[in-house]
């Protein structure tokens, strides 16, 4: 049995880590040219420190620093052009996370993070299914070699991406999870609703261990998507990994207005909606994560929250 499934058999809930990119951008000066993924080779000690801080705050699952390190986004997010050693970058991401996990005193799951390709897939765009599978398979093999326990596809937006992710995971011989960002009036950028995600998950041959929603516009919007996923009737474990409030532009940086208290409420509400895996996306820090773990540990389970209660606790929905 894979590491995540083992935890799911013994735990009511599992805490995933806090944001990787926004945490590293706040810890490294100047900001790395070409994206935080380049720190895996240029400043691995900063990435290791991030993982250790997440573990100290209570994380059971840590995501590798590899979100944008794929062949589709290399020129956009990682830079370096065709000579960039993406394989080494991803392998190092998994190795650093594995080092952090092995230093913990409890069982930790290392999840290989794979984000969107940065291209629109056919039939609306030019990226073919085979091309997307190739991009993801190459990244997945490097994460596997580096020591990742499973593949964690996140912030996807289309059923086409999901099908490519499933095939790449099958080719790599690894279990996988998937989350999408419902950031456009309750749908993904490509118009996928939570209900259609739940249906698409059941249509792939190599099905994910768990699925859900990450990122988005706000914590409340994220849980609205989770509520819709829960209403789909799927028996697969749900993942909730929302942002720490809403982003605001402050100078050249984005800052998130969600407090640790707000994310503690978010975690408890996500659990009461039926989520088994709960964490934080953009703007979440170890302080947010520690508050989330305290809430999950100390607060008794409550009835399934209504949308009105979610808006009351976390703020009104943005659409």
PDB file of C-alpha atoms in Angstrom:
ATOM      1  CA  UNK A   1       0.000   0.000   0.000  1.00  0.00           C
ATOM      2  CA  UNK A   2       1.289   3.476  -0.854  1.00  0.00           C
ATOM      3  CA  UNK A   3       2.205   5.950   1.867  1.00  0.00           C
ATOM      4  CA  UNK A   4      -0.860   8.184   1.487  1.00  0.00           C
ATOM      5  CA  UNK A   5      -3.314   5.292   1.499  1.00  0.00           C
ATOM      6  CA  UNK A   6      -1.685   3.973   4.673  1.00  0.00           C
ATOM      7  CA  UNK A   7      -2.306   7.277   6.416  1.00  0.00           C
ATOM      8  CA  UNK A   8      -5.883   7.422   5.142  1.00  0.00           C
ATOM      9  CA  UNK A   9      -6.653   4.038   6.668  1.00  0.00           C
ATOM     10  CA  UNK A  10      -5.608   5.166  10.142  1.00  0.00           C
ATOM     11  CA  UNK A  11      -6.436   8.876  10.265  1.00  0.00           C
ATOM     12  CA  UNK A  12      -9.692  10.831  10.200  1.00  0.00           C
ATOM     13  CA  UNK A  13      -7.887  13.750   8.555  1.00  0.00           C
ATOM     14  CA  UNK A  14      -4.424  14.446   7.151  1.00  0.00           C
ATOM     15  CA  UNK A  15      -2.747  17.852   7.166  1.00  0.00           C
ATOM     16  CA  UNK A  16      -1.023  18.887   3.942  1.00  0.00           C
ATOM     17  CA  UNK A  17       1.594  21.632   3.979  1.00  0.00           C
ATOM     18  CA  UNK A  18       1.456  25.391   3.530  1.00  0.00           C
ATOM     19  CA  UNK A  19       2.276  27.344   0.365  1.00  0.00           C
ATOM     20  CA  UNK A  20       5.642  26.640  -1.215  1.00  0.00           C
ATOM     21  CA  UNK A  21       6.083  29.466  -3.735  1.00  0.00           C
ATOM     22  CA  UNK A  22       4.833  32.372  -1.608  1.00  0.00           C
ATOM     23  CA  UNK A  23       6.781  31.089   1.404  1.00  0.00           C
ATOM     24  CA  UNK A  24      10.037  30.822  -0.535  1.00  0.00           C
ATOM     25  CA  UNK A  25       9.551  34.196  -2.215  1.00  0.00           C
ATOM     26  CA  UNK A  26       9.215  35.728   1.226  1.00  0.00           C
ATOM     27  CA  UNK A  27      12.324  33.993   2.527  1.00  0.00           C
ATOM     28  CA  UNK A  28      14.828  34.575  -0.282  1.00  0.00           C
ATOM     29  CA  UNK A  29      16.227  37.947  -1.312  1.00  0.00           C
ATOM     30  CA  UNK A  30      16.449  38.870  -4.073  1.00  0.00           C
ATOM     31  CA  UNK A  31      13.627  36.879  -5.634  1.00  0.00           C
ATOM     32  CA  UNK A  32      15.078  34.066  -7.760  1.00  0.00           C
ATOM     33  CA  UNK A  33      15.168  34.809 -11.465  1.00  0.00           C
ATOM     34  CA  UNK A  34      13.064  32.260 -13.326  1.00  0.00           C
ATOM     35  CA  UNK A  35      10.962  31.038 -10.411  1.00  0.00           C
ATOM     36  CA  UNK A  36      11.362  29.439  -7.006  1.00  0.00           C
ATOM     37  CA  UNK A  37      11.946  26.013  -8.589  1.00  0.00           C
ATOM     38  CA  UNK A  38      15.474  27.098  -9.517  1.00  0.00           C
ATOM     39  CA  UNK A  39      16.276  27.197  -5.779  1.00  0.00           C
ATOM     40  CA  UNK A  40      16.366  23.382  -5.778  1.00  0.00           C
ATOM     41  CA  UNK A  41      19.794  23.618  -7.404  1.00  0.00           C
ATOM     42  CA  UNK A  42      20.777  27.190  -6.532  1.00  0.00           C
ATOM     43  CA  UNK A  43      19.798  27.370  -2.840  1.00  0.00           C
ATOM     44  CA  UNK A  44      18.610  23.938  -1.653  1.00  0.00           C
ATOM     45  CA  UNK A  45      19.046  24.931   1.980  1.00  0.00           C
ATOM     46  CA  UNK A  46      16.213  27.467   1.616  1.00  0.00           C
ATOM     47  CA  UNK A  47      13.884  24.798   0.224  1.00  0.00           C
ATOM     48  CA  UNK A  48      14.860  22.364   2.977  1.00  0.00           C
ATOM     49  CA  UNK A  49      14.168  25.022   5.600  1.00  0.00           C
ATOM     50  CA  UNK A  50      10.704  25.583   4.120  1.00  0.00           C
ATOM     51  CA  UNK A  51       9.851  21.887   4.345  1.00  0.00           C
ATOM     52  CA  UNK A  52      11.172  21.612   7.890  1.00  0.00           C
ATOM     53  CA  UNK A  53       9.081  24.601   8.963  1.00  0.00           C
ATOM     54  CA  UNK A  54       5.965  22.959   7.496  1.00  0.00           C
ATOM     55  CA  UNK A  55       6.747  19.738   9.336  1.00  0.00           C
ATOM     56  CA  UNK A  56       7.337  21.596  12.595  1.00  0.00           C
ATOM     57  CA  UNK A  57       3.901  23.197  12.171  1.00  0.00           C
ATOM     58  CA  UNK A  58       2.325  19.747  11.870  1.00  0.00           C
ATOM     59  CA  UNK A  59       2.194  18.826   8.184  1.00  0.00           C
ATOM     60  CA  UNK A  60       1.768  15.146   7.304  1.00  0.00           C
ATOM     61  CA  UNK A  61       2.177  15.707   3.543  1.00  0.00           C
ATOM     62  CA  UNK A  62       4.801  17.983   1.983  1.00  0.00           C
ATOM     63  CA  UNK A  63       4.757  18.998  -1.675  1.00  0.00           C
ATOM     64  CA  UNK A  64       7.994  19.191  -3.630  1.00  0.00           C
ATOM     65  CA  UNK A  65       9.183  22.554  -4.949  1.00  0.00           C
ATOM     66  CA  UNK A  66       8.472  21.601  -8.559  1.00  0.00           C
ATOM     67  CA  UNK A  67       5.104  23.158  -9.422  1.00  0.00           C
ATOM     68  CA  UNK A  68       6.211  24.942 -12.623  1.00  0.00           C
ATOM     69  CA  UNK A  69       9.233  22.793 -13.484  1.00  0.00           C
ATOM     70  CA  UNK A  70       7.799  21.138 -16.582  1.00  0.00           C
ATOM     71  CA  UNK A  71       8.673  21.273 -20.244  1.00  0.00           C
ATOM     72  CA  UNK A  72       5.532  23.202 -21.132  1.00  0.00           C
ATOM     73  CA  UNK A  73       6.186  26.089 -18.741  1.00  0.00           C
ATOM     74  CA  UNK A  74       9.996  26.150 -18.714  1.00  0.00           C
ATOM     75  CA  UNK A  75      10.376  29.238 -20.865  1.00  0.00           C
ATOM     76  CA  UNK A  76       7.535  30.966 -19.019  1.00  0.00           C
ATOM     77  CA  UNK A  77       8.133  30.232 -15.361  1.00  0.00           C
ATOM     78  CA  UNK A  78      11.514  28.612 -14.904  1.00  0.00           C
ATOM     79  CA  UNK A  79      13.516  30.191 -17.746  1.00  0.00           C
ATOM     80  CA  UNK A  80      16.894  28.988 -18.954  1.00  0.00           C
ATOM     81  CA  UNK A  81      15.633  27.835 -22.331  1.00  0.00           C
ATOM     82  CA  UNK A  82      16.269  24.430 -23.860  1.00  0.00           C
ATOM     83  CA  UNK A  83      19.477  23.842 -21.899  1.00  0.00           C
ATOM     84  CA  UNK A  84      17.730  23.939 -18.545  1.00  0.00           C
ATOM     85  CA  UNK A  85      18.138  20.634 -16.737  1.00  0.00           C
ATOM     86  CA  UNK A  86      14.513  20.134 -15.816  1.00  0.00           C
ATOM     87  CA  UNK A  87      15.100  16.516 -14.882  1.00  0.00           C
ATOM     88  CA  UNK A  88      17.771  17.494 -12.368  1.00  0.00           C
ATOM     89  CA  UNK A  89      15.586  20.298 -11.045  1.00  0.00           C
ATOM     90  CA  UNK A  90      12.680  17.931 -10.345  1.00  0.00           C
ATOM     91  CA  UNK A  91      14.858  15.159  -8.988  1.00  0.00           C
ATOM     92  CA  UNK A  92      16.472  17.632  -6.586  1.00  0.00           C
ATOM     93  CA  UNK A  93      13.036  18.886  -5.506  1.00  0.00           C
ATOM     94  CA  UNK A  94      12.044  15.373  -4.458  1.00  0.00           C
ATOM     95  CA  UNK A  95      15.409  14.652  -2.846  1.00  0.00           C
ATOM     96  CA  UNK A  96      15.201  17.778  -0.680  1.00  0.00           C
ATOM     97  CA  UNK A  97      11.659  16.945   0.441  1.00  0.00           C
ATOM     98  CA  UNK A  98      12.683  13.352   1.145  1.00  0.00           C
ATOM     99  CA  UNK A  99      15.571  14.567   3.296  1.00  0.00           C
ATOM    100  CA  UNK A 100      13.159  16.689   5.326  1.00  0.00           C
ATOM    101  CA  UNK A 101      10.705  13.792   5.674  1.00  0.00           C
ATOM    102  CA  UNK A 102      13.346  11.353   6.852  1.00  0.00           C
ATOM    103  CA  UNK A 103      14.374  13.796   9.566  1.00  0.00           C
ATOM    104  CA  UNK A 104      10.876  13.824  11.064  1.00  0.00           C
ATOM    105  CA  UNK A 105       9.832  11.604  13.949  1.00  0.00           C
ATOM    106  CA  UNK A 106       6.575  10.537  12.295  1.00  0.00           C
ATOM    107  CA  UNK A 107       5.552   9.143   8.926  1.00  0.00           C
ATOM    108  CA  UNK A 108       5.564  11.852   6.268  1.00  0.00           C
ATOM    109  CA  UNK A 109       4.280  11.626   2.702  1.00  0.00           C
ATOM    110  CA  UNK A 110       6.382  13.292   0.002  1.00  0.00           C
ATOM    111  CA  UNK A 111       4.094  14.410  -2.825  1.00  0.00           C
ATOM    112  CA  UNK A 112       5.624  15.346  -6.162  1.00  0.00           C
ATOM    113  CA  UNK A 113       3.989  18.618  -7.201  1.00  0.00           C
ATOM    114  CA  UNK A 114       3.042  19.025 -10.877  1.00  0.00           C
ATOM    115  CA  UNK A 115       1.225  22.163 -11.999  1.00  0.00           C
ATOM    116  CA  UNK A 116      -0.446  23.009 -15.301  1.00  0.00           C
ATOM    117  CA  UNK A 117       1.592  22.869 -18.498  1.00  0.00           C
ATOM    118  CA  UNK A 118       1.041  26.563 -19.155  1.00  0.00           C
ATOM    119  CA  UNK A 119      -0.470  25.744 -22.549  1.00  0.00           C
ATOM    120  CA  UNK A 120      -4.049  25.273 -23.707  1.00  0.00           C
ATOM    121  CA  UNK A 121      -4.801  21.749 -24.817  1.00  0.00           C
ATOM    122  CA  UNK A 122      -6.598  20.640 -27.941  1.00  0.00           C
ATOM    123  CA  UNK A 123      -9.238  21.079 -29.211  1.00  0.00           C
ATOM    124  CA  UNK A 124      -9.209  24.695 -27.978  1.00  0.00           C
ATOM    125  CA  UNK A 125      -5.418  25.013 -28.022  1.00  0.00           C
ATOM    126  CA  UNK A 126      -2.381  23.572 -29.759  1.00  0.00           C
ATOM    127  CA  UNK A 127      -1.070  21.155 -27.113  1.00  0.00           C
ATOM    128  CA  UNK A 128      -2.043  17.590 -27.980  1.00  0.00           C
ATOM    129  CA  UNK A 129      -2.890  14.866 -25.499  1.00  0.00           C
ATOM    130  CA  UNK A 130       0.308  13.010 -26.410  1.00  0.00           C
ATOM    131  CA  UNK A 131       2.330  16.188 -25.937  1.00  0.00           C
ATOM    132  CA  UNK A 132       0.866  16.832 -22.487  1.00  0.00           C
ATOM    133  CA  UNK A 133       1.462  13.231 -21.439  1.00  0.00           C
ATOM    134  CA  UNK A 134       5.087  13.524 -22.533  1.00  0.00           C
ATOM    135  CA  UNK A 135       5.556  16.730 -20.521  1.00  0.00           C
ATOM    136  CA  UNK A 136       4.055  15.228 -17.369  1.00  0.00           C
ATOM    137  CA  UNK A 137       5.700  11.830 -17.765  1.00  0.00           C
ATOM    138  CA  UNK A 138       9.175  13.385 -17.971  1.00  0.00           C
ATOM    139  CA  UNK A 139       8.568  15.421 -14.830  1.00  0.00           C
ATOM    140  CA  UNK A 140       7.005  12.489 -12.997  1.00  0.00           C
ATOM    141  CA  UNK A 141       9.950  10.181 -13.710  1.00  0.00           C
ATOM    142  CA  UNK A 142      12.358  12.715 -12.220  1.00  0.00           C
ATOM    143  CA  UNK A 143      10.207  13.156  -9.107  1.00  0.00           C
ATOM    144  CA  UNK A 144       9.978   9.386  -8.738  1.00  0.00           C
ATOM    145  CA  UNK A 145      13.752   9.005  -8.978  1.00  0.00           C
ATOM    146  CA  UNK A 146      14.211  11.706  -6.361  1.00  0.00           C
ATOM    147  CA  UNK A 147      12.052   9.849  -3.846  1.00  0.00           C
ATOM    148  CA  UNK A 148       8.484  11.154  -4.174  1.00  0.00           C
ATOM    149  CA  UNK A 149       5.836   8.794  -2.767  1.00  0.00           C
ATOM    150  CA  UNK A 150       3.137   9.871  -5.201  1.00  0.00           C
ATOM    151  CA  UNK A 151       2.309  12.508  -7.809  1.00  0.00           C
ATOM    152  CA  UNK A 152       0.279  15.555  -6.756  1.00  0.00           C
ATOM    153  CA  UNK A 153      -1.212  17.380  -9.751  1.00  0.00           C
ATOM    154  CA  UNK A 154      -2.523  20.785  -8.671  1.00  0.00           C
ATOM    155  CA  UNK A 155      -4.173  23.930 -10.044  1.00  0.00           C
ATOM    156  CA  UNK A 156      -5.319  22.133 -13.193  1.00  0.00           C
ATOM    157  CA  UNK A 157      -8.237  23.566 -15.127  1.00  0.00           C
ATOM    158  CA  UNK A 158      -9.526  21.103 -17.735  1.00  0.00           C
ATOM    159  CA  UNK A 159     -10.638  17.527 -18.195  1.00  0.00           C
ATOM    160  CA  UNK A 160      -8.007  17.231 -20.938  1.00  0.00           C
ATOM    161  CA  UNK A 161      -5.239  18.047 -18.440  1.00  0.00           C
ATOM    162  CA  UNK A 162      -6.681  15.534 -16.010  1.00  0.00           C
ATOM    163  CA  UNK A 163      -6.652  12.765 -18.630  1.00  0.00           C
ATOM    164  CA  UNK A 164      -3.037  13.542 -19.519  1.00  0.00           C
ATOM    165  CA  UNK A 165      -2.097  13.511 -15.832  1.00  0.00           C
ATOM    166  CA  UNK A 166      -3.755  10.118 -15.329  1.00  0.00           C
ATOM    167  CA  UNK A 167      -1.899   8.583 -18.264  1.00  0.00           C
ATOM    168  CA  UNK A 168       1.446  10.042 -17.181  1.00  0.00           C
ATOM    169  CA  UNK A 169       0.954   8.656 -13.662  1.00  0.00           C
ATOM    170  CA  UNK A 170       0.146   5.238 -15.121  1.00  0.00           C
ATOM    171  CA  UNK A 171       3.249   5.293 -17.320  1.00  0.00           C
ATOM    172  CA  UNK A 172       5.353   6.225 -14.305  1.00  0.00           C
ATOM    173  CA  UNK A 173       3.770   3.507 -12.186  1.00  0.00           C
ATOM    174  CA  UNK A 174       2.760   5.868  -9.378  1.00  0.00           C
ATOM    175  CA  UNK A 175      -0.386   6.721  -7.453  1.00  0.00           C
ATOM    176  CA  UNK A 176      -1.611  10.275  -7.862  1.00  0.00           C
ATOM    177  CA  UNK A 177      -3.986  12.949  -6.636  1.00  0.00           C
ATOM    178  CA  UNK A 178      -5.439  15.955  -8.452  1.00  0.00           C
ATOM    179  CA  UNK A 179      -6.858  19.321  -7.471  1.00  0.00           C
ATOM    180  CA  UNK A 180      -8.251  22.081  -9.648  1.00  0.00           C
ATOM    181  CA  UNK A 181      -8.576  25.813  -9.082  1.00  0.00           C
ATOM    182  CA  UNK A 182     -12.178  27.030  -9.323  1.00  0.00           C
ATOM    183  CA  UNK A 183     -11.260  30.671  -9.697  1.00  0.00           C
ATOM    184  CA  UNK A 184     -13.628  31.926 -12.402  1.00  0.00           C
ATOM    185  CA  UNK A 185     -17.165  32.419 -11.075  1.00  0.00           C
ATOM    186  CA  UNK A 186     -17.103  29.014  -9.406  1.00  0.00           C
ATOM    187  CA  UNK A 187     -15.544  27.278 -12.407  1.00  0.00           C
ATOM    188  CA  UNK A 188     -11.991  26.668 -13.553  1.00  0.00           C
ATOM    189  CA  UNK A 189     -10.330  28.926 -16.115  1.00  0.00           C
ATOM    190  CA  UNK A 190     -11.419  26.447 -18.799  1.00  0.00           C
ATOM    191  CA  UNK A 191     -15.015  26.329 -17.584  1.00  0.00           C
ATOM    192  CA  UNK A 192     -14.974  23.063 -15.643  1.00  0.00           C
ATOM    193  CA  UNK A 193     -17.397  22.900 -12.712  1.00  0.00           C
ATOM    194  CA  UNK A 194     -16.790  20.847  -9.556  1.00  0.00           C
ATOM    195  CA  UNK A 195     -19.489  18.405 -10.661  1.00  0.00           C
ATOM    196  CA  UNK A 196     -17.766  17.893 -14.011  1.00  0.00           C
ATOM    197  CA  UNK A 197     -14.430  17.322 -12.257  1.00  0.00           C
ATOM    198  CA  UNK A 198     -16.031  14.602 -10.123  1.00  0.00           C
ATOM    199  CA  UNK A 199     -17.410  12.969 -13.261  1.00  0.00           C
ATOM    200  CA  UNK A 200     -14.113  13.235 -15.149  1.00  0.00           C
ATOM    201  CA  UNK A 201     -12.218  11.560 -12.290  1.00  0.00           C
ATOM    202  CA  UNK A 202     -14.387   8.466 -12.663  1.00  0.00           C
ATOM    203  CA  UNK A 203     -13.824   8.296 -16.421  1.00  0.00           C
ATOM    204  CA  UNK A 204     -10.040   7.808 -16.402  1.00  0.00           C
ATOM    205  CA  UNK A 205      -8.592   4.295 -16.248  1.00  0.00           C
ATOM    206  CA  UNK A 206      -5.936   5.039 -13.623  1.00  0.00           C
ATOM    207  CA  UNK A 207      -8.037   6.841 -11.038  1.00  0.00           C
ATOM    208  CA  UNK A 208      -6.562   9.212  -8.430  1.00  0.00           C
ATOM    209  CA  UNK A 209      -6.385   8.327  -4.753  1.00  0.00           C
ATOM    210  CA  UNK A 210      -8.031  11.638  -3.875  1.00  0.00           C
ATOM    211  CA  UNK A 211      -9.178  14.816  -5.606  1.00  0.00           C
ATOM    212  CA  UNK A 212     -10.377  18.266  -4.729  1.00  0.00           C
ATOM    213  CA  UNK A 213      -9.826  22.013  -4.963  1.00  0.00           C
ATOM    214  CA  UNK A 214      -6.802  24.209  -4.328  1.00  0.00           C
ATOM    215  CA  UNK A 215      -5.901  27.873  -4.691  1.00  0.00           C
ATOM    216  CA  UNK A 216      -8.817  29.859  -6.161  1.00  0.00           C
ATOM    217  CA  UNK A 217      -9.773  33.359  -5.106  1.00  0.00           C
ATOM    218  CA  UNK A 218     -10.499  33.005  -1.398  1.00  0.00           C
ATOM    219  CA  UNK A 219     -10.907  30.450   1.368  1.00  0.00           C
ATOM    220  CA  UNK A 220     -14.697  30.721   1.215  1.00  0.00           C
ATOM    221  CA  UNK A 221     -14.774  30.216  -2.561  1.00  0.00           C
ATOM    222  CA  UNK A 222     -12.558  27.163  -2.183  1.00  0.00           C
ATOM    223  CA  UNK A 223     -14.979  25.584   0.285  1.00  0.00           C
ATOM    224  CA  UNK A 224     -17.942  26.339  -1.950  1.00  0.00           C
ATOM    225  CA  UNK A 225     -16.230  24.196  -4.593  1.00  0.00           C
ATOM    226  CA  UNK A 226     -15.539  21.521  -1.970  1.00  0.00           C
ATOM    227  CA  UNK A 227     -19.225  21.525  -1.001  1.00  0.00           C
ATOM    228  CA  UNK A 228     -20.154  20.902  -4.643  1.00  0.00           C
ATOM    229  CA  UNK A 229     -17.601  18.111  -4.934  1.00  0.00           C
ATOM    230  CA  UNK A 230     -19.027  16.505  -1.812  1.00  0.00           C
ATOM    231  CA  UNK A 231     -22.524  16.684  -3.291  1.00  0.00           C
ATOM    232  CA  UNK A 232     -21.338  14.719  -6.348  1.00  0.00           C
ATOM    233  CA  UNK A 233     -21.645  11.457  -4.458  1.00  0.00           C
ATOM    234  CA  UNK A 234     -18.047  10.401  -5.019  1.00  0.00           C
ATOM    235  CA  UNK A 235     -16.605   8.188  -2.293  1.00  0.00           C
ATOM    236  CA  UNK A 236     -13.011   9.210  -3.012  1.00  0.00           C
ATOM    237  CA  UNK A 237     -11.228  11.256  -0.332  1.00  0.00           C
ATOM    238  CA  UNK A 238     -11.499  14.998  -0.890  1.00  0.00           C
ATOM    239  CA  UNK A 239      -8.612  17.485  -0.761  1.00  0.00           C
ATOM    240  CA  UNK A 240      -9.064  21.109   0.338  1.00  0.00           C
ATOM    241  CA  UNK A 241      -6.037  23.380  -0.041  1.00  0.00           C
ATOM    242  CA  UNK A 242      -7.280  26.952  -0.167  1.00  0.00           C
ATOM    243  CA  UNK A 243      -5.541  30.312  -0.099  1.00  0.00           C
ATOM    244  CA  UNK A 244      -5.056  32.332   3.069  1.00  0.00           C
ATOM    245  CA  UNK A 245      -7.765  34.853   2.346  1.00  0.00           C
ATOM    246  CA  UNK A 246      -7.700  37.176  -0.652  1.00  0.00           C
ATOM    247  CA  UNK A 247      -4.603  38.514  -2.393  1.00  0.00           C
ATOM    248  CA  UNK A 248      -3.856  42.249  -2.444  1.00  0.00           C
ATOM    249  CA  UNK A 249      -1.140  43.943  -4.453  1.00  0.00           C
ATOM    250  CA  UNK A 250       1.328  45.697  -2.145  1.00  0.00           C
ATOM    251  CA  UNK A 251       4.096  47.258  -4.187  1.00  0.00           C
ATOM    252  CA  UNK A 252       5.602  44.530  -6.322  1.00  0.00           C
ATOM    253  CA  UNK A 253       4.281  41.711  -4.126  1.00  0.00           C
ATOM    254  CA  UNK A 254       1.021  39.952  -3.411  1.00  0.00           C
ATOM    255  CA  UNK A 255      -0.034  39.775   0.218  1.00  0.00           C
ATOM    256  CA  UNK A 256      -2.904  37.674   1.562  1.00  0.00           C
ATOM    257  CA  UNK A 257      -5.287  38.983   4.199  1.00  0.00           C
ATOM    258  CA  UNK A 258      -6.193  35.672   5.842  1.00  0.00           C
ATOM    259  CA  UNK A 259      -5.105  35.336   9.479  1.00  0.00           C
ATOM    260  CA  UNK A 260      -4.149  32.073  11.212  1.00  0.00           C
ATOM    261  CA  UNK A 261      -7.546  32.289  12.916  1.00  0.00           C
ATOM    262  CA  UNK A 262      -9.352  32.416   9.587  1.00  0.00           C
ATOM    263  CA  UNK A 263      -7.435  29.394   8.312  1.00  0.00           C
ATOM    264  CA  UNK A 264      -8.188  27.535  11.538  1.00  0.00           C
ATOM    265  CA  UNK A 265     -11.888  28.090  10.797  1.00  0.00           C
ATOM    266  CA  UNK A 266     -11.265  27.023   7.200  1.00  0.00           C
ATOM    267  CA  UNK A 267      -9.680  23.745   8.283  1.00  0.00           C
ATOM    268  CA  UNK A 268     -12.484  22.850  10.678  1.00  0.00           C
ATOM    269  CA  UNK A 269     -15.142  23.710   8.100  1.00  0.00           C
ATOM    270  CA  UNK A 270     -13.333  21.674   5.428  1.00  0.00           C
ATOM    271  CA  UNK A 271     -13.255  18.672   7.760  1.00  0.00           C
ATOM    272  CA  UNK A 272     -16.950  19.083   8.531  1.00  0.00           C
ATOM    273  CA  UNK A 273     -17.640  19.151   4.780  1.00  0.00           C
ATOM    274  CA  UNK A 274     -16.062  15.703   4.578  1.00  0.00           C
ATOM    275  CA  UNK A 275     -12.511  16.528   3.493  1.00  0.00           C
ATOM    276  CA  UNK A 276      -9.863  14.014   4.507  1.00  0.00           C
ATOM    277  CA  UNK A 277      -6.787  15.954   3.318  1.00  0.00           C
ATOM    278  CA  UNK A 278      -6.597  19.630   4.299  1.00  0.00           C
ATOM    279  CA  UNK A 279      -3.830  22.169   3.752  1.00  0.00           C
ATOM    280  CA  UNK A 280      -3.051  25.685   2.624  1.00  0.00           C
ATOM    281  CA  UNK A 281      -2.202  27.204  -0.742  1.00  0.00           C
ATOM    282  CA  UNK A 282      -1.031  30.730  -1.621  1.00  0.00           C
ATOM    283  CA  UNK A 283      -0.250  32.946   1.363  1.00  0.00           C
ATOM    284  CA  UNK A 284      -0.349  30.223   4.011  1.00  0.00           C
ATOM    285  CA  UNK A 285       2.602  30.141   6.385  1.00  0.00           C
ATOM    286  CA  UNK A 286       3.700  27.743   9.144  1.00  0.00           C
ATOM    287  CA  UNK A 287       1.762  29.938  11.585  1.00  0.00           C
ATOM    288  CA  UNK A 288      -1.417  29.375   9.560  1.00  0.00           C
ATOM    289  CA  UNK A 289      -0.676  25.662   9.373  1.00  0.00           C
ATOM    290  CA  UNK A 290      -0.115  25.316  13.120  1.00  0.00           C
ATOM    291  CA  UNK A 291      -3.458  27.023  13.778  1.00  0.00           C
ATOM    292  CA  UNK A 292      -5.127  24.677  11.309  1.00  0.00           C
ATOM    293  CA  UNK A 293      -3.712  21.611  13.042  1.00  0.00           C
ATOM    294  CA  UNK A 294      -4.798  22.901  16.449  1.00  0.00           C
ATOM    295  CA  UNK A 295      -8.332  23.439  15.134  1.00  0.00           C
ATOM    296  CA  UNK A 296      -8.516  19.979  13.590  1.00  0.00           C
ATOM    297  CA  UNK A 297      -7.205  18.419  16.792  1.00  0.00           C
ATOM    298  CA  UNK A 298      -9.144  20.401  19.389  1.00  0.00           C
ATOM    299  CA  UNK A 299     -12.472  21.329  17.822  1.00  0.00           C
ATOM    300  CA  UNK A 300     -15.179  18.654  17.879  1.00  0.00           C
ATOM    301  CA  UNK A 301     -16.709  17.625  14.591  1.00  0.00           C
ATOM    302  CA  UNK A 302     -19.799  19.692  13.749  1.00  0.00           C
ATOM    303  CA  UNK A 303     -22.705  19.193  11.336  1.00  0.00           C
ATOM    304  CA  UNK A 304     -22.036  19.781   7.651  1.00  0.00           C
ATOM    305  CA  UNK A 305     -21.779  23.588   7.261  1.00  0.00           C
ATOM    306  CA  UNK A 306     -24.109  25.520   5.010  1.00  0.00           C
ATOM    307  CA  UNK A 307     -22.854  28.038   2.474  1.00  0.00           C
ATOM    308  CA  UNK A 308     -24.244  30.795   4.704  1.00  0.00           C
ATOM    309  CA  UNK A 309     -22.112  29.569   7.617  1.00  0.00           C
ATOM    310  CA  UNK A 310     -19.025  29.358   5.406  1.00  0.00           C
ATOM    311  CA  UNK A 311     -19.549  32.958   4.257  1.00  0.00           C
ATOM    312  CA  UNK A 312     -20.129  34.093   7.844  1.00  0.00           C
ATOM    313  CA  UNK A 313     -16.896  32.505   9.081  1.00  0.00           C
ATOM    314  CA  UNK A 314     -14.591  33.078   6.097  1.00  0.00           C
ATOM    315  CA  UNK A 315     -16.046  36.071   4.248  1.00  0.00           C
ATOM    316  CA  UNK A 316     -18.543  36.452   1.448  1.00  0.00           C
ATOM    317  CA  UNK A 317     -18.082  34.635  -1.849  1.00  0.00           C
ATOM    318  CA  UNK A 318     -16.424  36.677  -4.556  1.00  0.00           C
ATOM    319  CA  UNK A 319     -18.955  35.704  -7.250  1.00  0.00           C
TER     320      UNK A 319
END
